[in-house]
CSV table of C-alpha atoms and ligand atoms in Angstrom, one decimal:
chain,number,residue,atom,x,y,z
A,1,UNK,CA,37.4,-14.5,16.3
A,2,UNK,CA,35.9,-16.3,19.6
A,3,UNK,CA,32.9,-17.7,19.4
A,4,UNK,CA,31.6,-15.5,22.3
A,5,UNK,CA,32.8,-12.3,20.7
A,6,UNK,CA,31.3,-13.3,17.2
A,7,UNK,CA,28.1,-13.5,19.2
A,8,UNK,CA,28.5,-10.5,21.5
A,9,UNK,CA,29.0,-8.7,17.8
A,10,UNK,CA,25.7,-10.5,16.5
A,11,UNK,CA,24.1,-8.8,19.7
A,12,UNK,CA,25.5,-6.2,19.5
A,13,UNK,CA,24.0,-5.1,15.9
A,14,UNK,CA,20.4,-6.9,16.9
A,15,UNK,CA,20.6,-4.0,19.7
A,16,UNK,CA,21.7,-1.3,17.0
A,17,UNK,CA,19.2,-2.3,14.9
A,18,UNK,CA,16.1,-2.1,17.6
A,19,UNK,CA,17.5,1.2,18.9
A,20,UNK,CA,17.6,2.6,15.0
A,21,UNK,CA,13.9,1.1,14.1
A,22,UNK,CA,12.6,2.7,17.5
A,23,UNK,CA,14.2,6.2,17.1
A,24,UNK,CA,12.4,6.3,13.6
A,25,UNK,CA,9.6,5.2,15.1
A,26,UNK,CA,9.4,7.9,17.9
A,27,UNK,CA,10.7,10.4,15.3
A,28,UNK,CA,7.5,9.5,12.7
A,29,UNK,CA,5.0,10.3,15.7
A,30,UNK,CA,6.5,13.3,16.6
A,31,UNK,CA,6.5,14.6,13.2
A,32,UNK,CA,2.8,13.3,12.9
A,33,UNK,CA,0.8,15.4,15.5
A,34,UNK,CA,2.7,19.1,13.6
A,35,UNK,CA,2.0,17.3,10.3
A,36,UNK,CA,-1.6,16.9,11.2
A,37,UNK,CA,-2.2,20.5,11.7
A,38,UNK,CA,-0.1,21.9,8.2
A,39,UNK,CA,-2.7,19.3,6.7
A,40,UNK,CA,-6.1,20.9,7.7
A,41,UNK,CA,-4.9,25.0,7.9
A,42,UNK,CA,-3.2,24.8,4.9
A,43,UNK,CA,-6.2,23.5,3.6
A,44,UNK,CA,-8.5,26.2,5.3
A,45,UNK,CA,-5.7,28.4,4.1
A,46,UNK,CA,-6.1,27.3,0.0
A,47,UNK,CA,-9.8,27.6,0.8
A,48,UNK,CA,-9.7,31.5,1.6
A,49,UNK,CA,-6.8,32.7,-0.2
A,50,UNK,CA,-6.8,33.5,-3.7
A,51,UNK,CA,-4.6,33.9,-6.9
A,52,UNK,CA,-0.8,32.8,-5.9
A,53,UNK,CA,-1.2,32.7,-2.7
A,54,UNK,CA,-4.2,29.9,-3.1
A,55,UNK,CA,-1.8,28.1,-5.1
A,56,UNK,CA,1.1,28.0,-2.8
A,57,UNK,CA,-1.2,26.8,0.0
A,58,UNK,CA,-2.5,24.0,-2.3
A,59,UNK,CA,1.1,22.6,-2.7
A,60,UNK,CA,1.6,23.0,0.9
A,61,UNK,CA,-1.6,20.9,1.2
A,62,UNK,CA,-1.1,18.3,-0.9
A,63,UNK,CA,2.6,17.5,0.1
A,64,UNK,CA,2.0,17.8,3.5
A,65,UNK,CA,-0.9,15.2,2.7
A,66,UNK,CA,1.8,12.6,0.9
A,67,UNK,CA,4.0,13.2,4.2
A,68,UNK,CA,1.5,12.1,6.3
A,69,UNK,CA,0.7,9.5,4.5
A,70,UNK,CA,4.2,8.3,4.2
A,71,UNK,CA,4.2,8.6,8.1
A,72,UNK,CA,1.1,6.7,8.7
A,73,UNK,CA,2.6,3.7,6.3
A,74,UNK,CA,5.5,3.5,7.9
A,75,UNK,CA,4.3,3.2,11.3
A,76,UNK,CA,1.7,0.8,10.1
A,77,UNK,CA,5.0,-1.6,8.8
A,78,UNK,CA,6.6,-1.1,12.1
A,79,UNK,CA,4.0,-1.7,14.3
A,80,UNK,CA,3.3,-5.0,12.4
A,81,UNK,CA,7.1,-6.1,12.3
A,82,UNK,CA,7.1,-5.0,16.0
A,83,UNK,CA,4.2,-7.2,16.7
A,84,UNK,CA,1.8,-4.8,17.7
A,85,UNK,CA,-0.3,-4.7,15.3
A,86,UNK,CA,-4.1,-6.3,16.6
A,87,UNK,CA,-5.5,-8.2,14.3
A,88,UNK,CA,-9.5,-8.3,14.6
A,89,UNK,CA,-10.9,-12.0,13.3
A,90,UNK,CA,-14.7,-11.5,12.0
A,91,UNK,CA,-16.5,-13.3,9.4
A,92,UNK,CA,-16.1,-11.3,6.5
A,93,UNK,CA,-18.3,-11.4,3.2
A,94,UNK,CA,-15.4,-10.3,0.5
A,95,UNK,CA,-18.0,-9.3,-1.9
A,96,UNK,CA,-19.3,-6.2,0.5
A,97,UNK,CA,-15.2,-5.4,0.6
A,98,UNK,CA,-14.8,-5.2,-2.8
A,99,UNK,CA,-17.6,-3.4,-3.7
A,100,UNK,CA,-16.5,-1.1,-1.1
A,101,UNK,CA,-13.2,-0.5,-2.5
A,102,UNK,CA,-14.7,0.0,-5.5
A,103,UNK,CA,-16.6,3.0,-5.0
A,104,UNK,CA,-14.3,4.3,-2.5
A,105,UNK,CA,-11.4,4.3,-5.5
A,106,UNK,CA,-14.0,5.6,-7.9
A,107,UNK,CA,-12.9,9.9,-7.3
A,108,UNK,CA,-8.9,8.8,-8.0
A,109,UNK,CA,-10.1,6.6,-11.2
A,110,UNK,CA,-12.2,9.8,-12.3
A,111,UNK,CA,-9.5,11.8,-12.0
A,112,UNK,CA,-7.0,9.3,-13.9
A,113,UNK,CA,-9.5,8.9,-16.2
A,114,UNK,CA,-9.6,5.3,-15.4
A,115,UNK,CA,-12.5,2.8,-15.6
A,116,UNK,CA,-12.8,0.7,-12.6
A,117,UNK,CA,-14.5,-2.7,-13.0
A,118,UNK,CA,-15.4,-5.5,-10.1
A,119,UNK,CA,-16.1,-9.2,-10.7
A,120,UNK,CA,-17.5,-10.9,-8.7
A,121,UNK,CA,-19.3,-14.5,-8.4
A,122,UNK,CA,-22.8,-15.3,-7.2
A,123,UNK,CA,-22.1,-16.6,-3.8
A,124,UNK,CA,-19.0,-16.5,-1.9
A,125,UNK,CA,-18.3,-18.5,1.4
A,126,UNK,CA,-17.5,-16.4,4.4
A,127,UNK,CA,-14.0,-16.3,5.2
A,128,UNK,CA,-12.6,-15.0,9.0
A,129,UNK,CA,-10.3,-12.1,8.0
A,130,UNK,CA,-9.1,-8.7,9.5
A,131,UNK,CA,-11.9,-6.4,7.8
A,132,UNK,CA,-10.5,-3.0,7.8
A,133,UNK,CA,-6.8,-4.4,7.6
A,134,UNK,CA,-8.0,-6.3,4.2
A,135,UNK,CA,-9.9,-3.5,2.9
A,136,UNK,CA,-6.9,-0.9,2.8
A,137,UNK,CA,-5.0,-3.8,1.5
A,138,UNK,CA,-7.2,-4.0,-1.6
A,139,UNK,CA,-7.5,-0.8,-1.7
A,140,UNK,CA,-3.5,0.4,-2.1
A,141,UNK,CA,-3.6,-2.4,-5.0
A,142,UNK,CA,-6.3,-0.7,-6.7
A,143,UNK,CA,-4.5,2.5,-6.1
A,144,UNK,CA,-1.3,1.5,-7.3
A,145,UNK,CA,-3.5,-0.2,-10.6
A,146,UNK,CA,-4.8,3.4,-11.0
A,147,UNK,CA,-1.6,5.0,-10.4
A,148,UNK,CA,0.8,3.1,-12.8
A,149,UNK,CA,-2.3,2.9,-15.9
A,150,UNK,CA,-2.1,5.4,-18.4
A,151,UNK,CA,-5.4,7.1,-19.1
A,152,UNK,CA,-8.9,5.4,-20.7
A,153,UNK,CA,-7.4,1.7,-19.1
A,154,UNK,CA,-9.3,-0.7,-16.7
A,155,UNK,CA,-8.7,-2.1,-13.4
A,156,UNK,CA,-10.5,-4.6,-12.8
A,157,UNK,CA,-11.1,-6.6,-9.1
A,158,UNK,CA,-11.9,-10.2,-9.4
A,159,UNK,CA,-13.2,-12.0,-6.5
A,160,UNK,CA,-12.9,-16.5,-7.2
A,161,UNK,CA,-14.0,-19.5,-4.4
A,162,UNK,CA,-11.6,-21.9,-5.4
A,163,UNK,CA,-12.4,-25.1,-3.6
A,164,UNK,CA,-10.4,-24.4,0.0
A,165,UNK,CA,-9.0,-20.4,-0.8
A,166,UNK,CA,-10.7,-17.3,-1.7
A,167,UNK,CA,-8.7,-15.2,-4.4
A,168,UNK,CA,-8.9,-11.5,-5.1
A,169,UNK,CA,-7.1,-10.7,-8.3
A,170,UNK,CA,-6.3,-6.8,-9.0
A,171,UNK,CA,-5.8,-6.3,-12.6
A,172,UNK,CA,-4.4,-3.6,-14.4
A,173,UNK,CA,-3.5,-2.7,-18.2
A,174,UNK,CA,-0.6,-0.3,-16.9
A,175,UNK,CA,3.0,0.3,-17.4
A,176,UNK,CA,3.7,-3.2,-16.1
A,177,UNK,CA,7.1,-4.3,-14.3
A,178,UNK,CA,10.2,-5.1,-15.4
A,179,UNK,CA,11.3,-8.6,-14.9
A,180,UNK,CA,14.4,-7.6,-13.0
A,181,UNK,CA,12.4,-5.6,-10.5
A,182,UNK,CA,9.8,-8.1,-10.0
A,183,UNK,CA,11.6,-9.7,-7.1
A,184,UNK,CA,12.0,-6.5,-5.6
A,185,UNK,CA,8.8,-4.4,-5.1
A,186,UNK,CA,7.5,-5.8,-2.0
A,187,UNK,CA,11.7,-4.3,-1.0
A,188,UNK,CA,11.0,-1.3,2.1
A,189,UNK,CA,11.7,2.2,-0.6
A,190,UNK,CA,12.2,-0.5,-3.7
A,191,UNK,CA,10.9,2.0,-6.1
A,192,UNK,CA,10.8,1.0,-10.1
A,193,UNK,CA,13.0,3.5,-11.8
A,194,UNK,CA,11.4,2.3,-15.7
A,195,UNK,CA,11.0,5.3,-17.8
A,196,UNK,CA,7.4,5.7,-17.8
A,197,UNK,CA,7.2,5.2,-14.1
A,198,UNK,CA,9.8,7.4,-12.6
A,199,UNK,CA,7.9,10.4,-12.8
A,200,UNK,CA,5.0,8.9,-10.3
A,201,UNK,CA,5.4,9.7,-6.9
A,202,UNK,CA,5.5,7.2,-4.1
A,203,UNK,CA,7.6,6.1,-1.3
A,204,UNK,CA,8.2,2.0,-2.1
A,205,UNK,CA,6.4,1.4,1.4
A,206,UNK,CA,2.8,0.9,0.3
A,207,UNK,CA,3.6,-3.0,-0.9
A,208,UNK,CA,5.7,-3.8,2.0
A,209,UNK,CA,2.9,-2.8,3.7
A,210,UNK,CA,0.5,-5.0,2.1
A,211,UNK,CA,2.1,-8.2,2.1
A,212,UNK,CA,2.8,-7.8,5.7
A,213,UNK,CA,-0.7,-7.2,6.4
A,214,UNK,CA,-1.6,-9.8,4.2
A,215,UNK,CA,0.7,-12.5,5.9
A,216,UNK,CA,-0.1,-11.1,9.8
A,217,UNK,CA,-4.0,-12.7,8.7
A,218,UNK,CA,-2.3,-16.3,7.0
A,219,UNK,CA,-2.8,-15.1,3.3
A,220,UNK,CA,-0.6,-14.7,0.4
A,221,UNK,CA,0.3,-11.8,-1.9
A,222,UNK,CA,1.7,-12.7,-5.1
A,223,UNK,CA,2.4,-10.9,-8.4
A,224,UNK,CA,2.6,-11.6,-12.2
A,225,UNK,CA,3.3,-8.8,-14.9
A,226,UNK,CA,4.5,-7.8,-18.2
A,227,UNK,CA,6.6,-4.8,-18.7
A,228,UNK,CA,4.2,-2.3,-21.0
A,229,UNK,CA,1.3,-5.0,-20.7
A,230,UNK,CA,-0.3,-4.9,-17.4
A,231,UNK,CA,0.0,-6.7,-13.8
A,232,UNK,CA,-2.3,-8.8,-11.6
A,233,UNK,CA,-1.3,-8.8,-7.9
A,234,UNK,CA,-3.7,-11.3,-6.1
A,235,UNK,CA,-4.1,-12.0,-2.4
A,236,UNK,CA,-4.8,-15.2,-1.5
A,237,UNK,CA,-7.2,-16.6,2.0
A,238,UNK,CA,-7.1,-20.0,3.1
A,239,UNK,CA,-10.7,-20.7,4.0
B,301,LIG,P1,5.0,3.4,-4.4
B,301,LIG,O1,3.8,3.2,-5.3
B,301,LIG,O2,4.7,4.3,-3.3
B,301,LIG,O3,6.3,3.6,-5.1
B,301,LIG,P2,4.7,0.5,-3.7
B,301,LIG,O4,5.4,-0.2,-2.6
B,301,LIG,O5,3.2,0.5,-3.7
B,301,LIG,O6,5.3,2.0,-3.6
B,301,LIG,O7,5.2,0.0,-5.1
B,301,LIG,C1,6.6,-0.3,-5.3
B,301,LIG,C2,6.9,-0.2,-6.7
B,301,LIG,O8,6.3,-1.2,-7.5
B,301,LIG,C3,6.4,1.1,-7.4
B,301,LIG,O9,7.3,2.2,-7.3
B,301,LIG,C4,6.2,0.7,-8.9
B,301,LIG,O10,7.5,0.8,-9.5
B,301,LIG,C5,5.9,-0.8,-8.7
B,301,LIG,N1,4.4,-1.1,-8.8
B,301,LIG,C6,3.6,-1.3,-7.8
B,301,LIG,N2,2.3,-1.5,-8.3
B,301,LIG,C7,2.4,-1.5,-9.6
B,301,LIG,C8,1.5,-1.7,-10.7
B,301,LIG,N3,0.2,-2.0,-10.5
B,301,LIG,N4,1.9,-1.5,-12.0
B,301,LIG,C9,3.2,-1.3,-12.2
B,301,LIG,N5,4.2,-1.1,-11.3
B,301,LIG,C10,3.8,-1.2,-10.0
């Protein structure tokens, strides 16, 4: 093979490649608008009805509702990979994020029967961060802490100045992660297939996500765990 055509080839699949990520793309907001109005009838719908009926419209609900959310991640990845993703810089006080998170995740922990815990120091400096893009960061970690815990566990959030980065460990007591997989989970789809976690639904997206975000504002995501111990996934900020 020529040089030329070996290139030409290369080209060839880059072009491939940008057609297939933008057809999914236009696909996922076409599917997003009709999604959007399943969501809230079907929910008016499970409001009204009763017996059977009230039950089917409740499982219309809620999978339409995982749908959506799937869509929503998955446009999130791709506009970030795409580089069109904004990224607003403000000074942000981690401490009013956390706390946030905290009682934003508090409904999902009840219902897990999960006991959600922050610590967090005195004083903090100010670090210049994406807000909102942090905050749903922190908050799919707790989620996924939730999630993957079996009942009466903790998840704790720990916010740490260390001299020049901020730290914000999310702790859990959970199912833990193989060390084969380890490598793996941040993987578009990588789902864990470990008995205790296979039955959990999810779409391997919501980590991709996260360390994107994470990396778009200069930070770090890392993770440490021990199959049937527990996991910390921390973010990292340069200050
Ligand atoms: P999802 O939860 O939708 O499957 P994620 O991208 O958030 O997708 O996570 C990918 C995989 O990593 C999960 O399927 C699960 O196997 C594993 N995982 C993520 N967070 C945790 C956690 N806190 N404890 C144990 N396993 C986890």
């Amino acid at each position: 093979m020529t040089k030329k055509s070996f290139l030409n080839d290369i080209t060839k699949i880059k072009e491939l490649e940008l057609l297939k990520s933008h057809l999914i793309s236009v696909v996922s907001h076409e599917l997003k608008n009709p999604m959007t109005s399943i969501l809230g009838f079907s929910e008016i719908l499970s409001k009204n009805l009763t017996g059977k009926m009230q039950n089917f419209a409740s499982i219309i609900n809620r999978e339409t509702e995982r749908l959506v959310r799937f869509l929503n991640t998955f446009l999130d990845i791709t506009r970030i990979e795409e580089g069109r993703q904004p990224v607003k810089l403000t000074q942000v006080n981690l401490k009013e994020i956390v706390d946030e998170v905290a009682n934003a995740s508090k409904p999902i922990a009840v219902m897990n029967r999960i006991n959600i815990q922050t610590d967090v120091p005195e004083y903090i400096d100010i670090i210049t961060i994406d807000r909102d893009l942090t905050k749903q960061c922190i908050f799919n970690l707790v989620e996924n802490a939730i999630k993957y815990s079996p009942q009466d566990r903790d998840v704790i959030t720990r916010l740490q100045d260390l001299n020049d980065i901020v730290r914000i460990d999310v702790i859990d007591h959970g199912y833990g992660i193989k060390e084969e997989d380890l490598g793996k989970i941040f993987d578009k789809f990588f789902r864990s297939s470990s008995e205790k976690t296979k039955n959990i639904k999810g779409s391997g997206l919501g980590l991709t996500f996260v360390k994107e975000a994470i990396e778009l504002q200069g930070g770090q995501l890392t993770v440490s765990s021990k199959y049937n111990e527990g996991s910390t996934f921390s973010i990292i900020f340069p200050k």
